[in-house]
PDB file of C-alpha atoms and ligand atoms in Angstrom:
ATOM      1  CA  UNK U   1       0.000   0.000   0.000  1.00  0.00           C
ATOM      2  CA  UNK U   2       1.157   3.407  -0.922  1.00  0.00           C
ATOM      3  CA  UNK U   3       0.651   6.000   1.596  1.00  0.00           C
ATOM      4  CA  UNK U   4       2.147   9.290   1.164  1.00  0.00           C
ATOM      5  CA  UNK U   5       4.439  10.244   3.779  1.00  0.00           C
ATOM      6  CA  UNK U   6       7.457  12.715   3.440  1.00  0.00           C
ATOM      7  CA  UNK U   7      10.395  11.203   6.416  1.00  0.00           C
ATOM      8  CA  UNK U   8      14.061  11.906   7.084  1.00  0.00           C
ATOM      9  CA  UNK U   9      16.181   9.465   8.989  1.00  0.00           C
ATOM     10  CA  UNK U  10      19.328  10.552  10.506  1.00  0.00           C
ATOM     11  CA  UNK U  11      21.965   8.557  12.257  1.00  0.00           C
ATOM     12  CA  UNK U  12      25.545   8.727  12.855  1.00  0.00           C
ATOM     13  CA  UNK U  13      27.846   6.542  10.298  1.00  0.00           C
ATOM     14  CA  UNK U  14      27.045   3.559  10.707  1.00  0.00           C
ATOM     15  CA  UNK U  15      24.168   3.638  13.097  1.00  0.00           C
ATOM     16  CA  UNK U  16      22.277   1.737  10.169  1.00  0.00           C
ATOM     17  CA  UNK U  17      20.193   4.419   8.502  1.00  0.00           C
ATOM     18  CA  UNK U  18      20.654   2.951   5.070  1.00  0.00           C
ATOM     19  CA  UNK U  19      19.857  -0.384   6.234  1.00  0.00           C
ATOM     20  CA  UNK U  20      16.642   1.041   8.291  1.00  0.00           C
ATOM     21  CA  UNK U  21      15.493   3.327   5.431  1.00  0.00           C
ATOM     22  CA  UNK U  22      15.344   1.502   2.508  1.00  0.00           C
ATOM     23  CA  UNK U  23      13.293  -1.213   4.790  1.00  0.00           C
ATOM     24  CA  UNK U  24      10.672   1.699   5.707  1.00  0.00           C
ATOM     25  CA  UNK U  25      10.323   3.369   2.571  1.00  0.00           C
ATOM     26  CA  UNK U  26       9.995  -0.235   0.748  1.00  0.00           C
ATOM     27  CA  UNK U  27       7.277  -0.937   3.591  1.00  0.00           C
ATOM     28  CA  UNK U  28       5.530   2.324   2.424  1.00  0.00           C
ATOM     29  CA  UNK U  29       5.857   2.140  -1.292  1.00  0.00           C
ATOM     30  CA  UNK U  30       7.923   5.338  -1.660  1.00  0.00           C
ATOM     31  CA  UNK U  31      11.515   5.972  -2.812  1.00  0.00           C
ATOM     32  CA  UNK U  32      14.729   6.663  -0.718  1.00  0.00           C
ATOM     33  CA  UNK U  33      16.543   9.733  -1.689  1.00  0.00           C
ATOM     34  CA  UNK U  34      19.987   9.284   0.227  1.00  0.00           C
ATOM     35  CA  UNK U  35      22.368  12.288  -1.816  1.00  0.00           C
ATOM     36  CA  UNK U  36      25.291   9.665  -0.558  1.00  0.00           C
ATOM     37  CA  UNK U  37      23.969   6.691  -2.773  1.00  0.00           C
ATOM     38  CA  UNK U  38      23.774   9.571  -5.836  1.00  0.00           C
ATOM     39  CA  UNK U  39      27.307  11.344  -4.925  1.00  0.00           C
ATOM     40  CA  UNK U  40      28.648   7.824  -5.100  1.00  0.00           C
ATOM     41  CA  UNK U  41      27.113   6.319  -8.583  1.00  0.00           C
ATOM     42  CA  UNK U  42      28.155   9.573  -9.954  1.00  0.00           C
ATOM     43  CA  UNK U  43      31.657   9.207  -9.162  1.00  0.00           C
ATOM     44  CA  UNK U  44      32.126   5.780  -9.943  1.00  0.00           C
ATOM     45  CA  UNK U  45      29.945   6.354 -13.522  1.00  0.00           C
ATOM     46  CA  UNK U  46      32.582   9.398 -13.932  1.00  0.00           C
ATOM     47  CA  UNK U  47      29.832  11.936 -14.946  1.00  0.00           C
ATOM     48  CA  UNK U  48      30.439  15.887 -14.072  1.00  0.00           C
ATOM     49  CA  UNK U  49      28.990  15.886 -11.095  1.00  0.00           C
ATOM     50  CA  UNK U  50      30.970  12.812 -10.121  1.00  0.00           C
ATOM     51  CA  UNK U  51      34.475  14.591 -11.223  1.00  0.00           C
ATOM     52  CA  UNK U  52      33.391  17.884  -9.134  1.00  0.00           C
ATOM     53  CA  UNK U  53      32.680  16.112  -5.387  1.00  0.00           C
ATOM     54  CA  UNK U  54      35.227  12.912  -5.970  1.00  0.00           C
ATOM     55  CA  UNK U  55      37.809  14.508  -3.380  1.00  0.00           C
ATOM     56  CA  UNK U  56      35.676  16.069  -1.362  1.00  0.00           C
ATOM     57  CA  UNK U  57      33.079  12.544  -0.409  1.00  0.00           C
ATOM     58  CA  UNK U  58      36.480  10.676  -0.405  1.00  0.00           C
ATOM     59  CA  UNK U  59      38.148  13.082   2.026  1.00  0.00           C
ATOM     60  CA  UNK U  60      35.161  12.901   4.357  1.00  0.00           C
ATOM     61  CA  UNK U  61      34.007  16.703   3.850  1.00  0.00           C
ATOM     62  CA  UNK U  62      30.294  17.801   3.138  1.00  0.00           C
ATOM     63  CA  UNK U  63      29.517  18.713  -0.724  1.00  0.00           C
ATOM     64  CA  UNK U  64      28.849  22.034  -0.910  1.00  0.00           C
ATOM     65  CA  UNK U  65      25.435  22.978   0.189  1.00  0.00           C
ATOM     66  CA  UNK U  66      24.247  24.635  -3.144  1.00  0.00           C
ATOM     67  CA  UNK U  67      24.959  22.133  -4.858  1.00  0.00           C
ATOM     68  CA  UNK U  68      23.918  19.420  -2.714  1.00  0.00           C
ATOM     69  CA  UNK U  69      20.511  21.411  -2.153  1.00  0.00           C
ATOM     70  CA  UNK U  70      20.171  21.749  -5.841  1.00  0.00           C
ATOM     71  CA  UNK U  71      20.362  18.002  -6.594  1.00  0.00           C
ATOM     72  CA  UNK U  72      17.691  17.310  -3.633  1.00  0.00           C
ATOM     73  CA  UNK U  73      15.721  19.908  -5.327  1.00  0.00           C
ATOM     74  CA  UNK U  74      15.225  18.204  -8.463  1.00  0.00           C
ATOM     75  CA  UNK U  75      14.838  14.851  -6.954  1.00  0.00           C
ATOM     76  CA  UNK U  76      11.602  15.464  -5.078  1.00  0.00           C
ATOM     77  CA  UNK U  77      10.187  17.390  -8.092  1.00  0.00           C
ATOM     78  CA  UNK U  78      10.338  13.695  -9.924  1.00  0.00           C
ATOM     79  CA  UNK U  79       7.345  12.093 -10.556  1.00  0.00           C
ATOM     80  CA  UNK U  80       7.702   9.360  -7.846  1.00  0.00           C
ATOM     81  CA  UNK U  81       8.523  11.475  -5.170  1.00  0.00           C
ATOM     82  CA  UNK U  82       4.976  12.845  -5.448  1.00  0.00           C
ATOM     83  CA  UNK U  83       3.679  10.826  -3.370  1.00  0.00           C
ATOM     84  CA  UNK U  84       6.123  11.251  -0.333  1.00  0.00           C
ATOM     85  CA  UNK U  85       9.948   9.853   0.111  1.00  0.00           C
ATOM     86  CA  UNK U  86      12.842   9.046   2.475  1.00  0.00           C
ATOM     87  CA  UNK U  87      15.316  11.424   2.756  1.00  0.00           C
ATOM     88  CA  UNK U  88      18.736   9.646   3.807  1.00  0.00           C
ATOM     89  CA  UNK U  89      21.501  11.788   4.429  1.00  0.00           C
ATOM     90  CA  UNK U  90      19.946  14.890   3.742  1.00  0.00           C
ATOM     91  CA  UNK U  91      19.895  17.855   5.234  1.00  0.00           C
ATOM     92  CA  UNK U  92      22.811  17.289   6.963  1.00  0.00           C
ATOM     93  CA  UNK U  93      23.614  20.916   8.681  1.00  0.00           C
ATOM     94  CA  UNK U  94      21.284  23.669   9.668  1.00  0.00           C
ATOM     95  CA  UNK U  95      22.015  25.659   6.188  1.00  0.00           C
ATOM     96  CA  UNK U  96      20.156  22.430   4.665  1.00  0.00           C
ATOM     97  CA  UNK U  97      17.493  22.300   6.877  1.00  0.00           C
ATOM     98  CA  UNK U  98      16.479  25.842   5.647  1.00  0.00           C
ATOM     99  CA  UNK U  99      17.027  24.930   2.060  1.00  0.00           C
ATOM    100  CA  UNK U 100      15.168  22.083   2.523  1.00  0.00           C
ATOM    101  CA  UNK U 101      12.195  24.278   4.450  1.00  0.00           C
ATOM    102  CA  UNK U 102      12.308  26.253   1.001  1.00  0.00           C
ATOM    103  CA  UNK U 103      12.095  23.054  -1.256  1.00  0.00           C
ATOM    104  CA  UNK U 104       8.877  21.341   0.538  1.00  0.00           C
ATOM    105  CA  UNK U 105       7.411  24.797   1.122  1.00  0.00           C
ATOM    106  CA  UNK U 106       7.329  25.075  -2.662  1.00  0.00           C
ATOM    107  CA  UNK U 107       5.366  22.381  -3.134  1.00  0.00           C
ATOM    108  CA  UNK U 108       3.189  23.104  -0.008  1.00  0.00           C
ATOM    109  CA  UNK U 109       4.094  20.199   1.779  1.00  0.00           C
ATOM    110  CA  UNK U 110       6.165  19.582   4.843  1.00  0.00           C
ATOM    111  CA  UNK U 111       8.160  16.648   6.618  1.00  0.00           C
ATOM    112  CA  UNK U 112       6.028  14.622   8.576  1.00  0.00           C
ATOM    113  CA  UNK U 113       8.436  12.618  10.837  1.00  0.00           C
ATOM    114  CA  UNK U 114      12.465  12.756  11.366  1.00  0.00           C
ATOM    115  CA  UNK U 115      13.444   9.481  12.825  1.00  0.00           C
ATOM    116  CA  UNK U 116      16.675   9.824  14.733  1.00  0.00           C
ATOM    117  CA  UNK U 117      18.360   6.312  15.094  1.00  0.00           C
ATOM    118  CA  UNK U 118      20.356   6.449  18.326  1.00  0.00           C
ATOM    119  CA  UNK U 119      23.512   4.308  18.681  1.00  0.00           C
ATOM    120  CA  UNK U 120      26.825   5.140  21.014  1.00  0.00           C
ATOM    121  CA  UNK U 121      29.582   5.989  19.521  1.00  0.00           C
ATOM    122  CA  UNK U 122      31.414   2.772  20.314  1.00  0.00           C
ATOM    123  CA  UNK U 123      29.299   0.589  17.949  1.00  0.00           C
ATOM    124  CA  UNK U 124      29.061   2.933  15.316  1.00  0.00           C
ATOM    125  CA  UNK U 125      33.025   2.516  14.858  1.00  0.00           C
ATOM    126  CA  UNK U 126      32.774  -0.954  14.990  1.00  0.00           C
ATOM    127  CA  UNK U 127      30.182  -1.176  12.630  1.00  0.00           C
ATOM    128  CA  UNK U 128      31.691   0.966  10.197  1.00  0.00           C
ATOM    129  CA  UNK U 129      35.388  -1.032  11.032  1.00  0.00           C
ATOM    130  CA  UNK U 130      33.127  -4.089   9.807  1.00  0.00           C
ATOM    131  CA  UNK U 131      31.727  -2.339   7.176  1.00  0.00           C
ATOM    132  CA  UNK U 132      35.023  -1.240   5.594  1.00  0.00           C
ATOM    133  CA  UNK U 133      35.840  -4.743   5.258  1.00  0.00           C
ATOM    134  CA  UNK U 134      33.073  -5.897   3.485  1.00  0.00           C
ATOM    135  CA  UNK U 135      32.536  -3.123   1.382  1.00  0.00           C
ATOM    136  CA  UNK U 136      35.534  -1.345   0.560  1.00  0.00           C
ATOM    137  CA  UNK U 137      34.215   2.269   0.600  1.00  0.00           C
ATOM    138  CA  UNK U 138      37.123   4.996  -0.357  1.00  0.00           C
ATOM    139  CA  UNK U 139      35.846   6.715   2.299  1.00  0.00           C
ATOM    140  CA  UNK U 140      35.529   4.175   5.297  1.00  0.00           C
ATOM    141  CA  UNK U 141      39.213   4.705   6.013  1.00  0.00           C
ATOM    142  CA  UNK U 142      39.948   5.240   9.889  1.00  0.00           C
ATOM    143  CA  UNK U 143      40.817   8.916   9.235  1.00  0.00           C
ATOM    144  CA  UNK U 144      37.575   9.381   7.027  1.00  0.00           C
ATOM    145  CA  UNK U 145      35.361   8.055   9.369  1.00  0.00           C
ATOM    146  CA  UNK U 146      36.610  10.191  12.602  1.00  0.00           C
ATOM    147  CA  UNK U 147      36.379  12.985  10.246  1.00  0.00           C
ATOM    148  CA  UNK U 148      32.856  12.081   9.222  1.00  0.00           C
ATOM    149  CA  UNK U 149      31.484  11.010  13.305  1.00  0.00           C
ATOM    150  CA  UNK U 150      33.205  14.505  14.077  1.00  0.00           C
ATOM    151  CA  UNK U 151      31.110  15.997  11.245  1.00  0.00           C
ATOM    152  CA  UNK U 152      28.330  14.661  12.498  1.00  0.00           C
ATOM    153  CA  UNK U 153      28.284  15.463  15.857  1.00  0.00           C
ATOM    154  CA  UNK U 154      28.954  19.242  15.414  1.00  0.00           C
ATOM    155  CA  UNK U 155      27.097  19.925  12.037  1.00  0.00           C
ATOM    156  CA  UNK U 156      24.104  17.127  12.042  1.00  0.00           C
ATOM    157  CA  UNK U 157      23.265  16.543  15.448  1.00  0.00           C
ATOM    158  CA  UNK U 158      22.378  20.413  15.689  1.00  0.00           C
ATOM    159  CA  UNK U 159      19.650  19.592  13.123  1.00  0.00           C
ATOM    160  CA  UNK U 160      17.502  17.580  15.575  1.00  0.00           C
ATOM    161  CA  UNK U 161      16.970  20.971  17.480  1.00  0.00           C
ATOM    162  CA  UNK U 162      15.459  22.291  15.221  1.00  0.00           C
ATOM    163  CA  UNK U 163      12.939  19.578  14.011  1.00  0.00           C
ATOM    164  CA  UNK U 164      12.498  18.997  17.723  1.00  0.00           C
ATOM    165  CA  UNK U 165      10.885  21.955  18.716  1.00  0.00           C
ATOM    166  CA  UNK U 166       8.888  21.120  15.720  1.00  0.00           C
ATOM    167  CA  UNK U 167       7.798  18.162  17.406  1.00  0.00           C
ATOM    168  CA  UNK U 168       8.618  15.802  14.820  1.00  0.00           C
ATOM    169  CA  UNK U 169      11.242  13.785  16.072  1.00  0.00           C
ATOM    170  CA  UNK U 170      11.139  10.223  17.376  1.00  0.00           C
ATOM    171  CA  UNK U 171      14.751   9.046  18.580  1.00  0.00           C
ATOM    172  CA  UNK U 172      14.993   5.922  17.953  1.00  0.00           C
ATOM    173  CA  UNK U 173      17.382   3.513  20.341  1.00  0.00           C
ATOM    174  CA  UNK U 174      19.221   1.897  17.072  1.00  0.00           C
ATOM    175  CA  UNK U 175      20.716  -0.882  19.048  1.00  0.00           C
ATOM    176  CA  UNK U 176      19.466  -4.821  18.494  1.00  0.00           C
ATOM    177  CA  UNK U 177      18.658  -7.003  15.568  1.00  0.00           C
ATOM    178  CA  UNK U 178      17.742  -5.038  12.512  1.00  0.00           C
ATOM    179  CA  UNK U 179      13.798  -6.456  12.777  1.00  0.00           C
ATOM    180  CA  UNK U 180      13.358  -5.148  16.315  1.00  0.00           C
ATOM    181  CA  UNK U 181      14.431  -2.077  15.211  1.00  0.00           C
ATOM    182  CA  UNK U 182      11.837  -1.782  12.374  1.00  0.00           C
ATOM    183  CA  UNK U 183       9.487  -2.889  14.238  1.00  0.00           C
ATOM    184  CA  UNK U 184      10.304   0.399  16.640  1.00  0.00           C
ATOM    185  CA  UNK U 185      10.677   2.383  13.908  1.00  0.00           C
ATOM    186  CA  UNK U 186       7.450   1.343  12.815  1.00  0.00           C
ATOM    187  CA  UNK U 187       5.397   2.033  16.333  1.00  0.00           C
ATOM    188  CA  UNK U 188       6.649   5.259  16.251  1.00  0.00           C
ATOM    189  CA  UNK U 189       5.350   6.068  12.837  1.00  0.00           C
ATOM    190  CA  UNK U 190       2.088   4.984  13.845  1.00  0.00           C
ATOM    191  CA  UNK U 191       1.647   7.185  16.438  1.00  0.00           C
ATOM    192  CA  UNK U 192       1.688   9.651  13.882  1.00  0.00           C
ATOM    193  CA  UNK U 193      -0.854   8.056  11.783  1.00  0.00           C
ATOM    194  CA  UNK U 194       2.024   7.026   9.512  1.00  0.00           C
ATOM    195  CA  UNK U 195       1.555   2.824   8.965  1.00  0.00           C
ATOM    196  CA  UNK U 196       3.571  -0.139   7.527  1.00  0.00           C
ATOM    197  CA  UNK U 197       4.162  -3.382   7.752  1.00  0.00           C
ATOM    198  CA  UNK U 198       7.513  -4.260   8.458  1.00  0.00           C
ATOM    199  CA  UNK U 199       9.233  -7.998   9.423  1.00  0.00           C
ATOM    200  CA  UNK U 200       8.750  -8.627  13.481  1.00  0.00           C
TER     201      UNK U 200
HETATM  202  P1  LIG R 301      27.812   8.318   5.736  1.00  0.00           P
HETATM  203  O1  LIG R 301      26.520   8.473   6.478  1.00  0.00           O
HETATM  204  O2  LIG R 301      28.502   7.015   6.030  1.00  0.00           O
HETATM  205  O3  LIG R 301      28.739   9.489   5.876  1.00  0.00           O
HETATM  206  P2  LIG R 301      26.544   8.982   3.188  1.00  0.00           P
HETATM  207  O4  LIG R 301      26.314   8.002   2.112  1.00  0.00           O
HETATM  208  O5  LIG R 301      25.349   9.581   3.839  1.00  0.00           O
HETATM  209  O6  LIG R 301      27.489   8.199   4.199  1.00  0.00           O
HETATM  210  O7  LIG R 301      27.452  10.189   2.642  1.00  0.00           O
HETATM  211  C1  LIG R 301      28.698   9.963   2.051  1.00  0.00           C
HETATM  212  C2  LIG R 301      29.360  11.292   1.677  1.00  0.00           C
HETATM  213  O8  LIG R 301      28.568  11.967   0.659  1.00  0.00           O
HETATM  214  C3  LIG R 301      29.490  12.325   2.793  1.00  0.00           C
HETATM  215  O9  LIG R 301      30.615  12.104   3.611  1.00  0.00           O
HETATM  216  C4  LIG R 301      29.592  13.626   1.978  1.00  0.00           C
HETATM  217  O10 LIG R 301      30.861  13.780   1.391  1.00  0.00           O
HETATM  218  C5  LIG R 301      28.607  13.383   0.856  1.00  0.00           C
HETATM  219  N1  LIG R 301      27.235  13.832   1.245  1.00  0.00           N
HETATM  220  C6  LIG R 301      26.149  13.043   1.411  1.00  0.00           C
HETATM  221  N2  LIG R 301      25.085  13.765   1.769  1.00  0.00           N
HETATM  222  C7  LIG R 301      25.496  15.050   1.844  1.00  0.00           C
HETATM  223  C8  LIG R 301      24.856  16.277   2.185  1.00  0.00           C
HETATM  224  N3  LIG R 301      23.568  16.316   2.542  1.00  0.00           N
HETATM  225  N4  LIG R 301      25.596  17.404   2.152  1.00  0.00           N
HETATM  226  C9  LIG R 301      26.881  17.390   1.796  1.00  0.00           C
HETATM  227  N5  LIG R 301      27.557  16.276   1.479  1.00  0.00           N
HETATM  228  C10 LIG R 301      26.872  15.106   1.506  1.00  0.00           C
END
């Protein structure tokens, strides 16, 4: 069943977000938009955009917004996004959050939930140790994921602020198997009128 719902998920590196949101937005018929996933298959297909952020998502740094924003921009005008999406991975600093206030506004719509996926730092790191072995990411190297965490804690953690006082956050304790934390995800959501069916 399709339902239209517009969500964000934010997590640390490797605090499963990808994992998490694909399994939501599959659950509710809509389509992930993670700007990671389409930084990536633009590098490795070598088009323009790919050549322009190659250093800069290998080093660990943040595209810049503008560009970042502009991409999101023309994402959710796409015909499938109509109907509500999953924003992975973006906005990821306050600066976002406003150009992403402008993008929805636009189209009279709004976010309805932010789910924050909560895991200590600790696990993250091993996760992501893990994860670098099995996936060979350029930029899962020690140095690039301190950077990132360090990122992340001073420019994207601020962001939950401001869609707090909103009161659209649900933190979300992102430790245990991957179903029991669907299923979490998923009570949360309904609270808010927002339902799926996801593995228990
Ligand atoms: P992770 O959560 O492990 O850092 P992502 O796939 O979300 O992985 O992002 C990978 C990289 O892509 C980031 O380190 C950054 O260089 C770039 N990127 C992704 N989203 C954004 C964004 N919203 N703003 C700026 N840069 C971004």
């Amino acid at each position: 069943m399709t339902q239209t719902a517009r969500l964000l998920i934010v997590g640390p590196q490797g605090s499963g977000k990808g994992t998490q949101g694909a399994r939501i937005a599959e659950a509710l018929g809509i389509p992930t938009i993670s700007t990671g996933d389409v930084f990536r298959a633009n590098i490795s297909q070598g088009t323009e955009l790919g050549q322009q952020v190659k250093a800069i998502v290998e080093a660990g740094n943040l595209v810049p917004d503008e560009l970042t924003s502009a991409l999101v921009r023309d994402r959710v005008a796409q015909e499938d996004a109509a109907g509500g999406f999953l924003l992975d991975g973006y906005p990821r600093n306050t600066a976002q959050v406003a150009h992403l206030d402008e993008i929805l506004a636009e189209q009279g719509a709004s976010l309805d939930a932010v789910i924050e996926l909560s895991v200590p730092r600790a696990e993250s790191i091993a996760r992501l140790a893990l994860r670098a072995t099995e996936q060979g990411r350029a930029d899962d190297t020690e140095e690039a994921i301190a950077h990132r965490l360090g990122i992340y804690e001073r420019e994207t953690a601020p962001i939950l602020s401001i869609y707090g006082e909103r009161g659209i956050v649900d933190t979300i304790d992102g430790v245990g198997s991957l179903d029991e934390i669907s299923a979490r995800i998923a009570d949360a959501l309904a609270v808010r009128g927002i339902t799926l069916a996801v593995p228990r």
